[in-house]
Coordinates of C-alpha atoms in Angstrom, one line a residue:
M1 CA -0.1 0.1 0.1
R2 CA 2.6 2.5 0.9
L3 CA 4.3 1.5 -2.3
L4 CA 1.3 2.3 -4.6
E5 CA 0.8 5.4 -2.6
R6 CA 4.5 6.6 -3.3
M7 CA 4.4 5.8 -6.8
R8 CA 1.1 7.8 -7.1
K9 CA 2.7 11.0 -5.2
E10 CA 5.7 10.5 -8.0
W11 CA 3.2 10.2 -10.9
F12 CA 1.6 13.3 -9.8
M13 CA 4.9 15.4 -9.2
V14 CA 5.7 14.2 -13.1
G15 CA 2.2 15.0 -13.9
I16 CA 2.6 18.8 -12.6
V17 CA 5.5 18.9 -14.7
L18 CA 4.1 17.6 -17.8
A19 CA 1.0 19.9 -17.4
I20 CA 3.0 23.2 -16.9
A21 CA 5.2 22.0 -20.1
G22 CA 2.4 21.3 -22.3
A23 CA 0.6 24.5 -21.4
K24 CA 4.2 26.4 -22.4
L25 CA 3.9 24.2 -25.5
E26 CA 0.4 25.2 -26.7
P27 CA -1.4 27.7 -24.2
S28 CA -4.2 28.3 -26.6
I29 CA -6.0 25.2 -25.8
G30 CA -6.6 25.5 -22.2
V31 CA -7.1 29.4 -22.3
N32 CA -10.7 30.7 -21.5
G33 CA -12.9 30.4 -24.7
G34 CA -10.2 27.9 -26.0
P35 CA -11.1 24.3 -27.3
L36 CA -11.1 22.9 -23.3
K37 CA -13.7 25.5 -22.5
P38 CA -11.9 26.0 -18.9
E39 CA -14.6 28.7 -17.8
I40 CA -17.2 25.9 -17.6
T41 CA -15.2 22.4 -17.6
V42 CA -12.6 23.8 -14.8
S43 CA -14.6 26.4 -13.0
Y44 CA -17.5 24.5 -12.5
I45 CA -17.4 20.6 -13.4
A46 CA -13.7 19.9 -12.6
V47 CA -14.0 21.5 -8.9
A48 CA -17.2 20.2 -8.2
T49 CA -15.8 16.6 -9.2
I50 CA -12.7 16.9 -7.0
F51 CA -15.2 17.9 -3.8
F52 CA -17.8 14.8 -4.9
N53 CA -14.8 12.8 -4.8
S54 CA -13.8 13.9 -1.4
G55 CA -17.4 13.6 -0.2
L56 CA -17.5 10.2 -1.4
S57 CA -13.9 8.9 0.0
L58 CA -13.9 10.7 3.4
K59 CA -14.7 8.2 6.4
T60 CA -16.5 10.5 8.8
E61 CA -17.0 7.4 11.1
E62 CA -13.2 7.1 11.6
L63 CA -13.3 10.8 13.0
T64 CA -15.3 10.3 16.0
S65 CA -12.9 8.6 18.4
A66 CA -10.5 12.1 18.2
L67 CA -13.4 14.4 18.9
V68 CA -12.9 14.7 22.5
H69 CA -9.1 16.1 22.3
I70 CA -10.3 19.6 22.2
K71 CA -6.9 20.8 23.2
L72 CA -5.0 19.3 20.4
H73 CA -7.8 20.3 17.9
L74 CA -7.8 24.1 18.8
F75 CA -3.7 23.9 18.9
I76 CA -3.9 23.2 15.1
Q77 CA -6.6 24.9 13.6
I78 CA -5.4 28.0 15.6
F79 CA -1.6 27.6 14.0
T80 CA -3.0 26.8 10.9
L81 CA -5.9 29.1 10.2
A82 CA -4.7 32.3 12.3
F83 CA -1.1 32.1 13.2
F84 CA 0.2 30.9 9.9
P85 CA -1.2 33.4 7.5
T86 CA -0.7 36.5 10.2
A87 CA 3.4 35.5 10.6
I88 CA 3.4 35.0 6.7
W89 CA 2.2 38.4 6.4
L90 CA 4.4 40.0 8.8
F91 CA 7.3 38.3 7.1
L92 CA 6.1 39.7 3.7
Q93 CA 6.5 43.2 4.8
L94 CA 10.0 42.5 5.2
L95 CA 10.4 40.7 1.8
S96 CA 8.3 43.8 0.1
I97 CA 11.5 45.6 -0.1
T98 CA 13.3 43.1 -2.1
P99 CA 13.1 42.8 -5.6
I100 CA 11.2 39.5 -5.9
N101 CA 8.2 39.4 -7.8
E102 CA 5.2 40.9 -5.8
W103 CA 2.7 38.3 -7.5
L104 CA 5.3 35.4 -6.1
L105 CA 4.9 37.2 -2.7
K106 CA 0.9 37.6 -2.8
G107 CA 1.4 33.6 -3.8
L108 CA 3.1 33.1 -0.5
Q109 CA 0.3 34.8 1.4
T110 CA -2.4 32.8 -0.4
V111 CA -0.1 29.6 1.2
G112 CA -0.3 31.1 4.3
C113 CA -4.4 31.1 4.1
M114 CA -4.8 27.3 3.0
P115 CA -6.3 24.9 5.1
P116 CA -4.7 21.5 5.7
P117 CA -4.7 18.6 3.1
V118 CA -6.9 15.8 3.6
S119 CA -4.3 13.1 2.7
S120 CA -0.6 14.2 2.9
A121 CA -0.2 14.9 6.9
V122 CA -2.4 11.8 7.9
I123 CA 0.0 9.4 5.5
L124 CA 2.9 11.0 7.0
T125 CA 1.7 10.7 10.6
K126 CA 0.8 7.2 10.0
A127 CA 4.4 6.2 8.7
V128 CA 5.7 7.7 12.0
G129 CA 3.2 6.0 14.1
G130 CA 1.8 8.9 15.6
N131 CA -1.7 9.9 16.4
E132 CA -3.5 9.2 13.2
A133 CA -6.9 9.3 14.2
A134 CA -6.2 13.4 15.4
A135 CA -4.4 13.7 12.0
I136 CA -7.8 12.5 10.3
F137 CA -9.8 14.5 12.5
N138 CA -8.1 17.9 11.7
S139 CA -7.3 17.5 8.3
A140 CA -10.8 17.0 7.4
F141 CA -12.1 19.3 10.0
G142 CA -9.6 22.1 8.8
S143 CA -10.6 21.4 5.1
F144 CA -14.7 21.9 6.3
L145 CA -13.3 25.1 7.9
G146 CA -11.2 26.2 4.9
I147 CA -14.6 26.2 2.8
V148 CA -15.6 29.2 4.7
I149 CA -12.2 30.5 6.3
T150 CA -9.8 30.4 3.5
P151 CA -11.7 32.7 1.0
L152 CA -12.2 35.3 4.0
L153 CA -8.6 35.3 4.8
L154 CA -7.5 35.7 0.9
L155 CA -9.8 39.0 0.8
L156 CA -8.4 39.9 4.2
F157 CA -4.6 40.0 3.4
L158 CA -4.7 40.4 0.0
G159 CA -7.6 43.1 -0.2
S160 CA -9.1 41.5 -3.2
S161 CA -12.8 42.5 -2.0
S162 CA -12.9 45.7 -4.5
S163 CA -12.3 43.7 -7.3
V164 CA -14.2 40.2 -6.5
P165 CA -17.7 40.2 -5.4
F166 CA -18.2 38.9 -1.9
T167 CA -21.4 37.2 -2.2
S168 CA -20.7 35.8 -6.0
I169 CA -17.4 33.8 -4.3
F170 CA -19.5 32.2 -1.5
S171 CA -22.4 31.1 -3.9
Q172 CA -20.1 29.6 -6.3
L173 CA -18.1 28.2 -3.3
F174 CA -21.3 26.4 -1.9
M175 CA -22.5 25.5 -5.1
T176 CA -19.1 23.8 -6.5
V177 CA -17.9 22.7 -3.2
V178 CA -20.4 22.4 -0.2
V179 CA -23.1 21.1 -2.3
P180 CA -21.0 18.1 -4.0
L181 CA -19.3 17.4 -0.8
I182 CA -22.6 17.0 1.1
I183 CA -23.9 14.9 -2.1
G184 CA -20.7 12.7 -1.8
Q185 CA -21.2 11.9 1.7
I186 CA -25.1 11.1 1.3
V187 CA -24.1 8.7 -1.8
R188 CA -21.4 7.0 0.4
R189 CA -24.1 6.0 3.2
Y190 CA -25.8 4.0 0.4
I191 CA -22.6 2.3 -1.1
K192 CA -20.4 2.2 1.7
D193 CA -20.2 -1.7 1.5
W194 CA -19.7 -1.7 -2.0
L195 CA -16.7 1.3 -1.7
E196 CA -15.0 -0.7 1.4
R197 CA -15.2 -3.6 -1.1
K198 CA -13.8 -2.5 -4.4
K199 CA -11.8 0.6 -2.8
P200 CA -12.2 2.8 -6.1
P201 CA -9.2 5.0 -7.0
F202 CA -10.3 8.1 -5.4
G203 CA -6.9 9.5 -5.0
A204 CA -6.2 9.2 -8.8
V205 CA -9.4 10.7 -9.7
S206 CA -9.1 13.8 -7.8
S207 CA -5.1 14.4 -9.1
S208 CA -5.9 14.1 -12.5
V209 CA -8.6 16.5 -12.4
L210 CA -6.3 18.7 -10.4
L211 CA -3.9 18.4 -13.3
M212 CA -6.3 19.5 -15.6
I213 CA -6.9 22.7 -13.3
I214 CA -3.1 23.1 -13.3
Y215 CA -2.9 22.7 -16.7
T216 CA -5.4 25.6 -18.0
T217 CA -4.3 27.9 -15.2
F218 CA -0.6 27.7 -16.6
C219 CA -2.1 28.3 -20.1
D220 CA -3.7 31.5 -19.2
T221 CA -0.2 32.3 -17.6
F222 CA 1.7 31.3 -21.2
S223 CA -0.7 33.0 -23.5
N224 CA -0.5 36.1 -21.4
P225 CA 2.4 38.3 -22.9
N226 CA 2.3 41.0 -19.8
I227 CA 3.7 38.0 -17.3
D228 CA 7.6 37.9 -16.9
L229 CA 8.9 35.3 -14.3
D230 CA 12.5 35.7 -13.3
K231 CA 14.6 32.9 -12.5
F232 CA 16.0 34.9 -9.3
S233 CA 12.7 35.2 -8.3
L234 CA 11.8 31.7 -8.2
V235 CA 14.9 30.3 -6.6
L236 CA 14.4 32.8 -3.9
I237 CA 10.9 31.8 -3.4
L238 CA 12.0 28.0 -3.5
F239 CA 14.4 28.6 -0.7
I240 CA 11.7 30.6 1.3
I241 CA 9.4 28.1 1.0
F242 CA 11.6 25.5 2.6
S243 CA 12.8 27.6 5.4
I244 CA 9.3 28.2 6.4
Q245 CA 8.4 24.8 6.4
L246 CA 11.4 23.7 8.8
S247 CA 10.8 26.7 10.6
F248 CA 7.3 26.1 11.2
M249 CA 7.8 22.4 12.1
L250 CA 10.4 23.5 14.7
L251 CA 8.1 26.1 16.1
T252 CA 4.9 23.2 16.6
F253 CA 7.4 20.8 17.9
I254 CA 8.8 23.1 20.6
F255 CA 5.1 24.3 21.4
S256 CA 4.0 20.8 21.8
T257 CA 6.9 19.4 24.0
R258 CA 7.1 21.9 26.5
N259 CA 6.4 20.8 30.2
N260 CA 2.6 20.6 30.9
S261 CA 1.8 21.0 27.5
G262 CA -0.7 17.9 27.6
F263 CA 0.2 16.1 24.5
T264 CA 1.9 13.1 24.2
P265 CA 4.7 12.4 21.6
A266 CA 2.4 10.7 19.0
D267 CA 0.2 13.9 19.5
T268 CA 3.1 15.9 18.8
V269 CA 4.0 14.1 15.2
A270 CA 0.4 14.9 14.5
I271 CA 0.6 18.5 15.2
I272 CA 4.0 19.1 13.3
F273 CA 2.1 17.9 10.2
C274 CA -1.2 18.9 10.5
S275 CA -0.3 22.4 11.4
T276 CA 2.3 22.9 8.9
H277 CA 0.9 21.2 6.0
K278 CA -1.3 23.1 2.9
S279 CA -3.9 21.7 0.7
L280 CA -3.3 22.1 -3.2
T281 CA -6.6 20.2 -3.6
L282 CA -8.6 22.5 -2.0
G283 CA -6.4 25.6 -2.7
I284 CA -6.2 25.5 -6.6
P285 CA -10.0 25.4 -7.0
M286 CA -10.4 28.1 -4.4
L287 CA -7.8 30.4 -6.0
K288 CA -9.5 29.7 -9.3
I289 CA -12.9 30.8 -7.8
V290 CA -11.8 33.8 -5.8
F291 CA -9.1 35.3 -8.4
A292 CA -11.4 34.2 -11.3
G293 CA -10.1 36.0 -14.6
H294 CA -7.4 37.5 -12.7
E295 CA -4.4 38.1 -15.1
H296 CA -1.9 37.0 -12.5
L297 CA -3.6 34.0 -10.8
S298 CA -0.9 31.5 -12.5
L299 CA 1.8 33.3 -10.9
I300 CA 0.2 33.7 -7.3
S301 CA -0.6 29.7 -7.6
V302 CA 3.2 29.1 -8.1
P303 CA 4.1 29.0 -4.3
L304 CA 1.5 26.9 -3.6
L305 CA 2.2 24.2 -6.4
I306 CA 6.0 24.7 -5.3
Y307 CA 4.9 24.1 -1.4
H308 CA 3.0 20.9 -2.0
P309 CA 5.5 18.6 -3.3
A310 CA 8.0 20.3 -0.9
Q311 CA 5.7 19.2 1.9
I312 CA 5.7 15.9 1.1
L313 CA 9.4 15.5 0.2
L314 CA 10.6 17.2 3.5
G315 CA 8.0 15.5 5.6
S316 CA 9.3 12.2 4.2
V317 CA 12.9 13.1 4.8
L318 CA 12.2 13.5 8.3
V319 CA 9.9 10.5 9.0
P320 CA 12.8 8.6 10.2
T321 CA 14.3 11.4 12.7
I322 CA 10.7 12.0 14.1
K323 CA 9.9 8.2 14.7
S324 CA 13.3 7.7 16.2
W325 CA 12.5 10.6 18.9
M326 CA 8.8 9.6 19.3
V327 CA 10.0 6.0 19.8
S328 CA 12.8 7.2 22.4
R329 CA 10.5 9.4 24.1
Q330 CA 7.7 6.7 24.8
K331 CA 10.4 4.3 25.9
G332 CA 11.5 7.2 28.7
V333 CA 7.7 7.3 29.7
K334 CA 7.2 3.9 30.5
L335 CA 10.6 3.9 32.3
T336 CA 9.7 6.8 34.6
R337 CA 6.4 5.5 35.3
P338 CA 5.8 3.9 38.6
T339 CA 5.5 0.1 39.1
V340 CA 2.6 -0.9 41.3

């Protein structure tokens, strides 16, 4: 199963590269009004498909066991949807005086506003042996919260409310995100046994649709002669993203391992991954809705497209180290426990 999951991730990363390369070679296919008609197929059909698929695959019954750990849930959600975007905003005040492309910097802010992903944080928490139930709950709950909070954060930090109609954003989000998600959950109740038995390739379906969204987004980029992405800005953004991830992982580790924090080593593992990971699956469709028709949409999307594979790569590299720490801490707790 782990081998299949790793192969799927590698295929998806290759797919991102091919989608961007294809958009560069022939951008006219995926632009608005082009043969693919992304203003309909992507903005409505593709986005709705992703969230119907999520609703169909999300095992809500597995989350009930984690509901009682309120302190852990509050820590993760506040860090992800309040501290993270605020810290990025403060950091960008310093970066604004540098020659880095301003739209890439705005893209960094959108990364900060995103909810946690439904899959990667759970997969890495499970790989380490951490609190998987808490990771599942917070990834799913954070995704639901993100449907409402992320557009609000984007409008707050990027000041897009003057050019993007607030009511229109939420009506489209409701019809293409909330409704398909609910329908997916309802359908799941009736075909649950079949889904458990057949195990349809939900991840592959979502990834394929997401690649189509990425392709059309970059078609818009490469067909716009006014957009110029310099390599200097791109390299710096790459370095900044890895630095942000490492810094925030360290920060969550320090906070959650303090004396009297109330968190176990297994909880800390879930906190590290769930608090610092950001959702590409939710993020790209939301950016497509919130910044529909924006000429710099693809540049704004670049940091999120980098952040997603970077968080998987960094997390995978750190799994043995974090697992070693967790096992040693758990052994230490058992040794210091008084015998009866």
